Amino acid sequence: MPIPELEKPIIKGVIQKDKVIVDGVELDGTWNAFLIERTQTGYDPSVWDEIANTLEGYTISACWQCGTCTSGCTMREYDPNYSPRRFIDLARKGDKQGLIELQNSLWRCVSCQKCTHRCPKGVLVEEVVHAIHNYLLKHGLVKKDPGTVFDELFLETVMSNGGRISELTLGAASAKAGFLTLSLKDLIVMGGAMLRSGLVKDLLKPNKVKNWDRIKKVLEEAMQEEVLPE
């Protein structure tokens, strides 16, 4: 698979001499190529700090950019621009524009955890990527992706129906958001099957789960933004 443009190394200011001698030893071949030292400016260190101070992103500082996560990523074959290594690099540099340009790739993580299990430094890569995405959403730098929109619809349905899924409510909300792709015929067939199975009662008004008030309180607390203690 060809290396996508965003992953190609950019090397500027290469010095190469015909003959280089170090401690009496002549270096030949590509060993005599040196990079001119350069300083990168214009980055915002607060991005790294804020992400590192969340429960999802606290391991971001351990990354040493080896690329193991990207090389074994499940999503990489589908989207060549999906690169956890690059997402982390841009976040630590505070390069918001670079992350914004990759927003259509950033949300595609399928949470297979392959990157996390393979990381030699113990970085919780999948969680860090989500933390980076959440940072961009929180600051209004990117629009909500389809996955985030559906997650919110799903959670809203659960919270408003006593801890249970209401197919009717979720279906209507999904259709309004443009997610429902079933034809009218498919919907009629599905509705008929639910009527015959006796689910019509739960379809219209699902029964609350046991101890819902206590569970709801726990969920509401979990939905609050969690920040690591000082």
C-alpha positions as semicolon CSV with decimal commas, in nm:
position;residue;x (nm);y (nm);z (nm)
1;M;0,000;0,000;0,000
2;P;0,151;0,337;-0,097
3;I;0,239;0,575;0,184
4;P;-0,024;0,854;0,197
5;E;0,096;1,207;0,147
6;L;0,038;1,300;0,511
7;E;0,269;1,023;0,629
8;K;0,566;1,100;0,403
9;P;0,861;1,236;0,600
10;I;0,942;1,598;0,530
11;I;1,316;1,668;0,550
12;K;1,444;2,017;0,492
13;G;1,794;2,157;0,505
14;V;2,003;1,849;0,427
15;I;2,380;1,895;0,424
16;Q;2,574;1,635;0,229
17;K;2,949;1,645;0,175
18;D;3,167;1,443;-0,058
19;K;3,399;1,340;0,221
20;V;3,350;1,337;0,597
21;I;3,606;1,217;0,853
22;V;3,506;1,165;1,217
23;D;3,775;1,066;1,469
24;G;4,000;0,957;1,186
25;V;3,732;0,740;1,026
26;E;3,603;0,832;0,682
27;L;3,226;0,809;0,646
28;D;3,099;0,717;0,304
29;G;2,762;0,644;0,150
30;T;2,456;0,802;0,310
31;W;2,629;0,838;0,645
32;N;2,769;1,173;0,538
33;A;2,424;1,335;0,524
34;F;2,331;1,566;0,811
35;L;2,019;1,764;0,895
36;I;2,036;2,132;0,973
37;E;1,895;2,197;1,319
38;R;1,567;2,384;1,304
39;T;1,312;2,508;1,553
40;Q;0,940;2,464;1,496
41;T;0,722;2,748;1,617
42;G;0,356;2,842;1,625
43;Y;0,234;2,547;1,830
44;D;0,001;2,561;2,129
45;P;0,131;2,354;2,426
46;S;-0,203;2,391;2,604
47;V;-0,353;2,128;2,371
48;W;-0,116;1,861;2,500
49;D;-0,166;1,973;2,860
50;E;-0,545;1,962;2,842
51;I;-0,558;1,621;2,674
52;A;-0,301;1,476;2,916
53;N;-0,518;1,591;3,206
54;T;-0,815;1,375;3,107
55;L;-0,883;1,015;3,204
56;E;-0,879;0,912;2,839
57;G;-0,566;1,099;2,737
58;Y;-0,334;1,082;3,036
59;T;-0,094;0,835;2,866
60;I;-0,030;1,060;2,565
61;S;0,303;1,176;2,710
62;A;0,447;0,823;2,704
63;C;0,431;0,796;2,324
64;W;0,771;0,788;2,155
65;Q;0,638;0,794;1,797
66;C;0,755;0,448;1,692
67;G;0,449;0,397;1,471
68;T;0,360;0,048;1,597
69;C;0,000;0,160;1,646
70;T;-0,039;0,286;1,291
71;S;0,136;-0,007;1,125
72;G;-0,106;-0,257;1,277
73;C;-0,423;-0,046;1,270
74;T;-0,739;-0,218;1,146
75;M;-0,876;0,105;1,002
76;R;-0,554;0,188;0,818
77;E;-0,639;-0,033;0,520
78;Y;-0,976;0,136;0,486
79;D;-0,850;0,491;0,535
80;P;-0,478;0,546;0,452
81;N;-0,485;0,880;0,635
82;Y;-0,590;0,717;0,963
83;S;-0,277;0,728;1,177
84;P;-0,287;0,724;1,558
85;R;0,084;0,807;1,558
86;R;0,023;1,123;1,359
87;F;-0,282;1,224;1,562
88;I;-0,075;1,205;1,880
89;D;0,215;1,390;1,721
90;L;-0,008;1,677;1,607
91;A;-0,183;1,695;1,945
92;R;0,144;1,714;2,136
93;K;0,265;1,988;1,904
94;G;-0,063;2,170;1,950
95;D;-0,114;2,175;1,574
96;K;-0,490;2,229;1,575
97;Q;-0,506;2,299;1,203
98;G;-0,334;1,971;1,126
99;L;-0,591;1,784;1,336
100;I;-0,880;1,975;1,178
101;E;-0,758;1,870;0,833
102;L;-0,775;1,507;0,949
103;Q;-1,116;1,530;1,116
104;N;-1,283;1,297;0,864
105;S;-1,031;1,027;0,957
106;L;-0,994;1,095;1,327
107;W;-1,335;0,962;1,434
108;R;-1,310;0,631;1,245
109;C;-1,156;0,429;1,531
110;V;-1,347;0,101;1,575
111;S;-1,205;0,041;1,926
112;C;-1,051;-0,296;1,840
113;Q;-0,771;-0,215;2,091
114;K;-0,504;-0,368;1,866
115;C;-0,294;-0,052;1,891
116;T;-0,320;-0,041;2,269
117;H;-0,216;-0,405;2,312
118;R;0,083;-0,363;2,079
119;C;0,216;-0,034;2,214
120;P;0,565;-0,091;2,364
121;K;0,527;0,212;2,592
122;G;0,191;0,127;2,743
123;V;0,006;0,413;2,576
124;L;-0,372;0,361;2,580
125;V;-0,379;0,459;2,214
126;E;-0,748;0,405;2,147
127;E;-0,843;0,618;2,448
128;V;-0,592;0,889;2,359
129;V;-0,733;0,916;2,006
130;H;-1,081;0,956;2,152
131;A;-0,946;1,221;2,391
132;I;-0,800;1,414;2,098
133;H;-1,129;1,393;1,911
134;N;-1,323;1,503;2,219
135;Y;-1,088;1,799;2,261
136;L;-1,168;1,919;1,909
137;L;-1,541;1,874;1,967
138;K;-1,531;2,050;2,303
139;H;-1,365;2,357;2,155
140;G;-1,590;2,365;1,850
141;L;-1,302;2,307;1,609
142;V;-1,476;2,026;1,418
143;K;-1,835;1,927;1,352
144;K;-1,988;1,623;1,517
145;D;-1,920;1,307;1,323
146;P;-2,195;1,051;1,246
147;G;-2,074;0,818;1,520
148;T;-2,095;1,088;1,787
149;V;-2,440;1,198;1,671
150;F;-2,576;0,842;1,684
151;D;-2,417;0,781;2,026
152;E;-2,594;1,088;2,160
153;L;-2,927;0,976;2,010
154;F;-2,883;0,628;2,157
155;L;-2,796;0,761;2,503
156;E;-3,080;1,011;2,496
157;T;-3,324;0,730;2,414
158;V;-3,197;0,516;2,701
159;M;-3,211;0,803;2,950
160;S;-3,562;0,907;2,850
161;N;-3,706;0,555;2,849
162;G;-3,611;0,423;3,189
163;G;-3,287;0,259;3,083
164;R;-3,433;0,074;2,787
165;I;-3,418;0,122;2,413
166;S;-3,730;0,249;2,241
167;E;-3,710;0,137;1,880
168;L;-3,982;0,385;1,791
169;T;-3,806;0,683;1,949
170;L;-3,459;0,585;1,828
171;G;-3,590;0,507;1,480
172;A;-3,763;0,844;1,452
173;A;-3,457;1,030;1,578
174;S;-3,229;0,836;1,344
175;A;-3,454;0,911;1,048
176;K;-3,451;1,280;1,136
177;A;-3,071;1,275;1,155
178;G;-3,049;1,100;0,819
179;F;-2,924;0,763;0,948
180;L;-3,230;0,552;0,869
181;T;-3,188;0,395;0,527
182;L;-3,464;0,132;0,540
183;S;-3,740;0,153;0,283
184;L;-4,106;0,194;0,378
185;K;-4,162;-0,171;0,287
186;D;-3,883;-0,280;0,523
187;L;-4,029;-0,071;0,803
188;I;-4,375;-0,225;0,754
189;V;-4,230;-0,576;0,762
190;M;-4,030;-0,496;1,075
191;G;-4,330;-0,337;1,246
192;G;-4,547;-0,639;1,166
193;A;-4,290;-0,875;1,312
194;M;-4,275;-0,671;1,632
195;L;-4,654;-0,671;1,662
196;R;-4,668;-1,048;1,623
197;S;-4,394;-1,098;1,883
198;G;-4,586;-0,898;2,142
199;L;-4,333;-0,615;2,159
200;V;-4,586;-0,346;2,077
201;K;-4,626;-0,255;2,444
202;D;-4,254;-0,207;2,492
203;L;-4,235;-0,032;2,156
204;L;-4,473;0,242;2,263
205;K;-4,362;0,277;2,626
206;P;-4,076;0,056;2,748
207;N;-4,083;-0,054;3,110
208;K;-3,814;0,097;3,331
209;V;-3,527;-0,125;3,436
210;K;-3,508;-0,224;3,801
211;N;-3,355;0,040;4,029
212;W;-3,351;0,284;3,737
213;D;-3,327;0,595;3,956
214;R;-2,999;0,474;4,106
215;I;-2,863;0,363;3,769
216;K;-2,962;0,692;3,609
217;K;-2,772;0,884;3,874
218;V;-2,459;0,679;3,807
219;L;-2,491;0,736;3,431
220;E;-2,541;1,108;3,476
221;E;-2,228;1,130;3,689
222;A;-2,032;0,926;3,433
223;M;-2,138;1,159;3,154
224;Q;-1,982;1,455;3,329
225;E;-1,637;1,546;3,203
226;E;-1,378;1,361;3,407
227;V;-1,044;1,525;3,482
228;L;-0,749;1,372;3,662
229;P;-0,681;1,515;4,008
230;E;-0,383;1,745;4,052
